[in-house]
Every structure is written in C-alpha cells, then in structure tokens.
GROMACS .gro file of N, CA and C in nm:
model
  327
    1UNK      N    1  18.395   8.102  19.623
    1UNK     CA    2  18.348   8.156  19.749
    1UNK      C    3  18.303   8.045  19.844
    2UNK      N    4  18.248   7.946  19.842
    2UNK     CA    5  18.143   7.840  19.882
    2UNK      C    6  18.330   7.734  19.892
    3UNK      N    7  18.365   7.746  19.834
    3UNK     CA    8  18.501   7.678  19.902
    3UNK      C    9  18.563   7.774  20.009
    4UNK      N   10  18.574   7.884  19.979
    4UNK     CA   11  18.664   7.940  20.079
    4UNK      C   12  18.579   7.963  20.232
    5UNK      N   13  18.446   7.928  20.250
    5UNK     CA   14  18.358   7.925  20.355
    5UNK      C   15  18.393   7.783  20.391
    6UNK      N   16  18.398   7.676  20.348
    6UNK     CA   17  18.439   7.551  20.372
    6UNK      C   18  18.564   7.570  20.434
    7UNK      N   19  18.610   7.553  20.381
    7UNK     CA   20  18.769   7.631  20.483
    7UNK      C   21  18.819   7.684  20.572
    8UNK      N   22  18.699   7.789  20.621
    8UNK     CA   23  18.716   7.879  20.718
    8UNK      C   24  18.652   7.783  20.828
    9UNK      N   25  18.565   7.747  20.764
    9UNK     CA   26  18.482   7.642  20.872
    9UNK      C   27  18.530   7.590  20.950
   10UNK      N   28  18.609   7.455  20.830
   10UNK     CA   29  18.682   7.329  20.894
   10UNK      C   30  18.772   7.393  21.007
   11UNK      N   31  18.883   7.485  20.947
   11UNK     CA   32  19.023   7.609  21.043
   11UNK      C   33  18.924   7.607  21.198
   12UNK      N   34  18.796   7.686  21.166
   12UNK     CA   35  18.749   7.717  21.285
   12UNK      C   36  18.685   7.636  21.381
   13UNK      N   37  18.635   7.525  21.313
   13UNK     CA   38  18.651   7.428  21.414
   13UNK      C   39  18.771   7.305  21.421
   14UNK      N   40  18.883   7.338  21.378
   14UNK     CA   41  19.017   7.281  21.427
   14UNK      C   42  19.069   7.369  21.541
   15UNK      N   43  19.036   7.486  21.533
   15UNK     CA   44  19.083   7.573  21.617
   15UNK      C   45  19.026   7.589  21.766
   16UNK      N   46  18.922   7.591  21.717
   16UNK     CA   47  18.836   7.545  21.869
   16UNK      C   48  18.814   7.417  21.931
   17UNK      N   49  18.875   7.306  21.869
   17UNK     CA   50  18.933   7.172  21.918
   17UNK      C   51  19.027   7.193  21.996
   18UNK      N   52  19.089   7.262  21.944
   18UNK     CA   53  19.284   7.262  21.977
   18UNK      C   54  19.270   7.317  22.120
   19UNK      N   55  19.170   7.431  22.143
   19UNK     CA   56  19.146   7.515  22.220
   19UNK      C   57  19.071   7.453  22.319
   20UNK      N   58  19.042   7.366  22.334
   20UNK     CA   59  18.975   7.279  22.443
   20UNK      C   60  19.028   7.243  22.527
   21UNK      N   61  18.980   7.279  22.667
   21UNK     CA   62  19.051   7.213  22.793
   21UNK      C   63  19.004   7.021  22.806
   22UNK      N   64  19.089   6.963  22.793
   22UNK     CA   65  19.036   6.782  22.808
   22UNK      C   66  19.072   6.793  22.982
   23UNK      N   67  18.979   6.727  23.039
   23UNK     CA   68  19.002   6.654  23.189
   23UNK      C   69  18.976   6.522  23.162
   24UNK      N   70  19.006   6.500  23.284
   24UNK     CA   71  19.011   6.345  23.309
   24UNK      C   72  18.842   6.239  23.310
   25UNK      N   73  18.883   6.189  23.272
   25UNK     CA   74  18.714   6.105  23.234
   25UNK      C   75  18.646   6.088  23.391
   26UNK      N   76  18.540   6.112  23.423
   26UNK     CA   77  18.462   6.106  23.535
   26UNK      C   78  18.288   6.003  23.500
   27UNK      N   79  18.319   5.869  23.571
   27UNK     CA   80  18.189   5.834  23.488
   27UNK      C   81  18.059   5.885  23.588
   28UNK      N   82  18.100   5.974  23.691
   28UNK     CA   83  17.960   6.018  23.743
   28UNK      C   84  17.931   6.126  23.662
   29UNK      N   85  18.006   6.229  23.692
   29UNK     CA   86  18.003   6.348  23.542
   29UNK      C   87  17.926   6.313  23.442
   30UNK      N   88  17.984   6.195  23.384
   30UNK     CA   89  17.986   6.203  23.216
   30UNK      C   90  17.817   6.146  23.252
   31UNK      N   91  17.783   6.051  23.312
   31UNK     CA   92  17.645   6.009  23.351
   31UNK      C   93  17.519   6.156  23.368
   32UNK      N   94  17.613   6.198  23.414
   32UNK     CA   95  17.500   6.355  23.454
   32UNK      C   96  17.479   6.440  23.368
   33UNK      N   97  17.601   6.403  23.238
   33UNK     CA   98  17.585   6.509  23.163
   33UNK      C   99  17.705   6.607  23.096
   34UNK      N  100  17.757   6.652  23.233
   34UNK     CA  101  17.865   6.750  23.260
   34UNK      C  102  17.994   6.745  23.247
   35UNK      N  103  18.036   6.792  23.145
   35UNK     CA  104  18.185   6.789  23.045
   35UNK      C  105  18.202   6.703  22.978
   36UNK      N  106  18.099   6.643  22.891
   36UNK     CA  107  18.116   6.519  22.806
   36UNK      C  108  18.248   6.576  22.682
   37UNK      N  109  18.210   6.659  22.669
   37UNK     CA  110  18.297   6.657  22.533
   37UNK      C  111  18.475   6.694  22.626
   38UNK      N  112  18.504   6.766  22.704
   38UNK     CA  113  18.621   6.769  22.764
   38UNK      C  114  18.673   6.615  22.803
   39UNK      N  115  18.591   6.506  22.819
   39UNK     CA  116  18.626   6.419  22.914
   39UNK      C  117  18.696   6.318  22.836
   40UNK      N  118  18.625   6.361  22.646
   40UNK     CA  119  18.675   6.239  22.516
   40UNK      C  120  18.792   6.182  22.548
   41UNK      N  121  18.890   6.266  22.532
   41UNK     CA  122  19.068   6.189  22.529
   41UNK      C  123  19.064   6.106  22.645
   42UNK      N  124  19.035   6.164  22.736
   42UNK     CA  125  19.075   6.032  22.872
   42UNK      C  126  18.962   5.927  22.875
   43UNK      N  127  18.879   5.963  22.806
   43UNK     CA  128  18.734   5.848  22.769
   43UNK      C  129  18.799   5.729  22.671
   44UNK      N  130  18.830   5.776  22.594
   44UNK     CA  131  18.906   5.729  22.446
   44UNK      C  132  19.030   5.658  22.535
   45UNK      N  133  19.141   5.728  22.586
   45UNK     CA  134  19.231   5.608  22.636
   45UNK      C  135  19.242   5.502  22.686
   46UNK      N  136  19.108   5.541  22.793
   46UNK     CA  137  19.050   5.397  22.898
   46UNK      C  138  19.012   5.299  22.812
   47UNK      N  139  18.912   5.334  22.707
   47UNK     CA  140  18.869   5.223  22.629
   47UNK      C  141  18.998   5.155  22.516
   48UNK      N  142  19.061   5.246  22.498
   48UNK     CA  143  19.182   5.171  22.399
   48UNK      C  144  19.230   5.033  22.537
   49UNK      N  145  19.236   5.089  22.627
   49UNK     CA  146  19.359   5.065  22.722
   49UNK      C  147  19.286   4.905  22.777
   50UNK      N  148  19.116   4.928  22.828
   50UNK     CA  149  19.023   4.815  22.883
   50UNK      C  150  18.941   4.731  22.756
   51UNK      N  151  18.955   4.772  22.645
   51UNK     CA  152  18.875   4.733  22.533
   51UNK      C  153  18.700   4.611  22.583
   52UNK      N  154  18.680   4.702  22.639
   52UNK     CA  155  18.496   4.664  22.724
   52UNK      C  156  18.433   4.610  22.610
   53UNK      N  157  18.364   4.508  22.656
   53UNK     CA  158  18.230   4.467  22.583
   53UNK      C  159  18.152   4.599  22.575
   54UNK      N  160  18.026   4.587  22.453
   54UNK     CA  161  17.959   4.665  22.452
   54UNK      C  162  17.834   4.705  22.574
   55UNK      N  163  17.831   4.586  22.661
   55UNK     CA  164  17.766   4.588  22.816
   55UNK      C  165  17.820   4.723  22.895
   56UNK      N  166  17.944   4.718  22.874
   56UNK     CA  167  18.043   4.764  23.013
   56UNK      C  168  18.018   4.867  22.972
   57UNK      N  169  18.043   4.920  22.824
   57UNK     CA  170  18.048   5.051  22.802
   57UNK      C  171  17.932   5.096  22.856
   58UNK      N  172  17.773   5.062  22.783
   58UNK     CA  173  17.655   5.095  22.838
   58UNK      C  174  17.679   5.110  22.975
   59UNK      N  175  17.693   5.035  23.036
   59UNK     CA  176  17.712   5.043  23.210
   59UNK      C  177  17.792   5.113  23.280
   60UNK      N  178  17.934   5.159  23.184
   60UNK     CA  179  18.015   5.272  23.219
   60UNK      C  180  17.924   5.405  23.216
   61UNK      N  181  17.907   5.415  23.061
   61UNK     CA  182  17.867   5.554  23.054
   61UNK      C  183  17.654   5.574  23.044
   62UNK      N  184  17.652   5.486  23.115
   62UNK     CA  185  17.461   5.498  23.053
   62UNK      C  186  17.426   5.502  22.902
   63UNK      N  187  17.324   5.447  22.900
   63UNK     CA  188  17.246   5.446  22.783
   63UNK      C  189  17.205   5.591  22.726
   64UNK      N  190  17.230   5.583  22.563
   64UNK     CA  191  17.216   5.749  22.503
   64UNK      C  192  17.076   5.785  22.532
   65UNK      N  193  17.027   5.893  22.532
   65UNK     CA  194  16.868   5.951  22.535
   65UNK      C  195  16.810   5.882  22.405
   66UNK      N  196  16.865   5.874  22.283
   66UNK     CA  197  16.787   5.851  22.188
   66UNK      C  198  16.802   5.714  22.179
   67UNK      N  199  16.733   5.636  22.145
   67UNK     CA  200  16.785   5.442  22.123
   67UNK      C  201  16.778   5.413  22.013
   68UNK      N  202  16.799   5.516  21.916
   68UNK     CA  203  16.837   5.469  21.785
   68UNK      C  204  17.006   5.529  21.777
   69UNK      N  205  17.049   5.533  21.874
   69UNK     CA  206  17.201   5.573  21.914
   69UNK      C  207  17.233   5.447  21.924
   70UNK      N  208  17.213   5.366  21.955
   70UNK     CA  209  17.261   5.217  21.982
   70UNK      C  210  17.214   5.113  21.907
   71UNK      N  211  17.368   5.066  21.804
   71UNK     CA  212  17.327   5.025  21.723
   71UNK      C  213  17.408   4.876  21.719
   72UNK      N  214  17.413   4.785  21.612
   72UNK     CA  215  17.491   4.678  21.674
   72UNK      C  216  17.611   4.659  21.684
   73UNK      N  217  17.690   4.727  21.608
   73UNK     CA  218  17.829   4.786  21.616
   73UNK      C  219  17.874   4.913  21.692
   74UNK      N  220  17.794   4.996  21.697
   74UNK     CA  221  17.783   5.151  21.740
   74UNK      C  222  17.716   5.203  21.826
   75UNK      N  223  17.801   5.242  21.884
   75UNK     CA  224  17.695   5.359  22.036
   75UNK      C  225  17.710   5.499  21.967
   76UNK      N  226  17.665   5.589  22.002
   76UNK     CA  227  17.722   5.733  21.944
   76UNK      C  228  17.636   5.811  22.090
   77UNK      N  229  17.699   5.900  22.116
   77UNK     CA  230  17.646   6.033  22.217
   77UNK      C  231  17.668   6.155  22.225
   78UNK      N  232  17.584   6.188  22.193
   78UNK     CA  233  17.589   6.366  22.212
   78UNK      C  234  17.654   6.410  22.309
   79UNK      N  235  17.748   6.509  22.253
   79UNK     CA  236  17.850   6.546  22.369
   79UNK      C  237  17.801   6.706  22.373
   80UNK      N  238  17.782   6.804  22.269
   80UNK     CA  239  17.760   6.915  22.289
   80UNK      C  240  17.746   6.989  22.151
   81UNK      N  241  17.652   7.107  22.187
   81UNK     CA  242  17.623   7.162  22.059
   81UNK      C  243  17.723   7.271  21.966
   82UNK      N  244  17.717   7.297  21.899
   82UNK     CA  245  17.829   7.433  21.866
   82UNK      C  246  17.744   7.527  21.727
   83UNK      N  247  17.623   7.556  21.813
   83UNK     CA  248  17.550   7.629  21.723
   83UNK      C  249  17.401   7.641  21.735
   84UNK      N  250  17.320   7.648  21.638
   84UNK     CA  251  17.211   7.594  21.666
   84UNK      C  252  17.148   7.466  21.595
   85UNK      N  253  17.234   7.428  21.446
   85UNK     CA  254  17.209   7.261  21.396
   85UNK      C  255  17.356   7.195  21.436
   86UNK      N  256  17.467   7.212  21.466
   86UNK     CA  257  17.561   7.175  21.473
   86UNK      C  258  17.636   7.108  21.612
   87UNK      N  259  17.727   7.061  21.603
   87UNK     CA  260  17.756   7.011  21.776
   87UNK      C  261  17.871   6.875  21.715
   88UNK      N  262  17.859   6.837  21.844
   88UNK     CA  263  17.976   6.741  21.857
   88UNK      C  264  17.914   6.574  21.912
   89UNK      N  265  17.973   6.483  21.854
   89UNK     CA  266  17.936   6.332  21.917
   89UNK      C  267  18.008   6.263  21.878
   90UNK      N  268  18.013   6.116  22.021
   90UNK     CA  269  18.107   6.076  22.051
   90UNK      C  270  18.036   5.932  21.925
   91UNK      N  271  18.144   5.843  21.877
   91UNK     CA  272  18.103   5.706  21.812
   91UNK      C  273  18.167   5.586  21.880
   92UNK      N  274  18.155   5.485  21.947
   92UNK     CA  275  18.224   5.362  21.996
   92UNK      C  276  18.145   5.248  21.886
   93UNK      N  277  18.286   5.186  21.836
   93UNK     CA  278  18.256   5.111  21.718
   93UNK      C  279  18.300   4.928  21.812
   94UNK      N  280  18.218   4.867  21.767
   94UNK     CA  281  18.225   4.723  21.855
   94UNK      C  282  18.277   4.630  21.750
   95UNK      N  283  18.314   4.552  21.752
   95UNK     CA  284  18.372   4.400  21.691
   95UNK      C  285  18.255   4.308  21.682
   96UNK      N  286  18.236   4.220  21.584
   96UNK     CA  287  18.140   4.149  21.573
   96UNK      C  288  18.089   4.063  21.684
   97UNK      N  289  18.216   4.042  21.794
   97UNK     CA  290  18.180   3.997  21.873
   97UNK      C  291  18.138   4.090  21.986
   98UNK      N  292  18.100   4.196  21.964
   98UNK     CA  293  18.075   4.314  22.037
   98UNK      C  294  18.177   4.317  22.144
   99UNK      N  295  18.268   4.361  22.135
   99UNK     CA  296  18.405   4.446  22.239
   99UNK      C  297  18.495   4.526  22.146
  100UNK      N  298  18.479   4.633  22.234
  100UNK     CA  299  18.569   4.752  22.162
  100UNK      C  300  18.680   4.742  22.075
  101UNK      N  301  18.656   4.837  21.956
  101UNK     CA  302  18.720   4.807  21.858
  101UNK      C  303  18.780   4.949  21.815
  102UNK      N  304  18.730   5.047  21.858
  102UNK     CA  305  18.775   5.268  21.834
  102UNK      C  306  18.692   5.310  21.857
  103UNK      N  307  18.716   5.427  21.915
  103UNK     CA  308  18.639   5.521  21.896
  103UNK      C  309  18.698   5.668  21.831
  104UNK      N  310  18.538   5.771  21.835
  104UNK     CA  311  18.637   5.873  21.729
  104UNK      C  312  18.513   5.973  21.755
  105UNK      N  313  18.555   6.114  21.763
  105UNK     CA  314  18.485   6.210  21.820
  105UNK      C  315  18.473   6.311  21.673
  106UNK      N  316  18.328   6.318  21.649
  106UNK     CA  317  18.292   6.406  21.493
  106UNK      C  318  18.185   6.475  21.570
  107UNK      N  319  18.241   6.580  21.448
  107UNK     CA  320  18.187   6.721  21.419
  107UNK      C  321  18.065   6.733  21.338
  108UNK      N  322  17.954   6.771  21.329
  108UNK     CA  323  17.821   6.786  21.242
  108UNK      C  324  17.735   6.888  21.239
  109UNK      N  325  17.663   6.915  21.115
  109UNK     CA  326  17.620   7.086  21.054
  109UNK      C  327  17.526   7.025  20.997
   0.00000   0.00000   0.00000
C-alpha cells in the first residue's frame, strides 16, 4: 500500500510538471516574486547559455530570504508551495571557482 501511495505521488507530481505553463525568465518578476517557478526553463537556459559567477547570479536574481540558502557551491530558492509542507525549489550549483556549473529544479514533502 505505502508503495502504491509513493507512486501515485511521484505520477502526480510529474503530471502537474508537465502541466505547467513555463514563460520567459523576467528578472524584475522573478525579483518580486511572481512566477518563479514558471520562469525555471528559460532561467535554466540563460544560465547554461551565460554560465555567471556566483555574484551575477545573486545580482540577477536577488539574494534568497533565508541566508542559509547560500551556500558555497549552492544558492537554492523557493519557488512555490504545493501543499501545506511541500513545494518546489530552485538549486544553482557553482564550480570551485564559483561560476556556474547546473542547475536543477526539486520537488519536497
């Protein structure tokens, strides 16, 4: 039983991924708040595409609310909730020499 709830889970939030409208990355938006989690894919391309120091990024997208979000490899930001313990956040992983190295958008319960 406790597997087949696992399952339904994961399906249902693949499904409501899939189901997501993505727009185009806006760094006043994303600064304010508003459509962080729609904005990932075109967030995610720019950085594949500009591979930013970990400065730029901060300065692209502002500093997270919490400052234990910023770490020496890792930024992470809350993009949105999907429940009442659960939600979505973004991870930007840095190079030792701190400049972008991936990022990757997870799910958490």
């Amino acid at each position: 039983m406790r597997k087949l709830i696992l399952i339904l889970s994961f399906l249902s939030c693949v499904i409501f991924t899939a189901c997501q409208k993505q727009i185009a990355f806006n760094a006043q938006k994303w600064q304010k708040g508003k459509h962080l989690y729609e904005m990932t894919d075109s967030l995610i391309a720019k950085l594949d595409a500009e591979k930013p120091s970990k400065n730029e990024v901060l300065e692209l997208l502002g500093r997270p609310e919490l400052k234990e979000r910023i770490q020496e490899k890792e930024i992470s930001y809350f993009l949105k909730a999907d429940g009442f313990i659960s939600g979505w956040e973004l991870y930007i992983y840095f190079d030792d020499d701190g400049i972008y190295e991936s990022a990757e958008v997870s799910y958490f319960d």
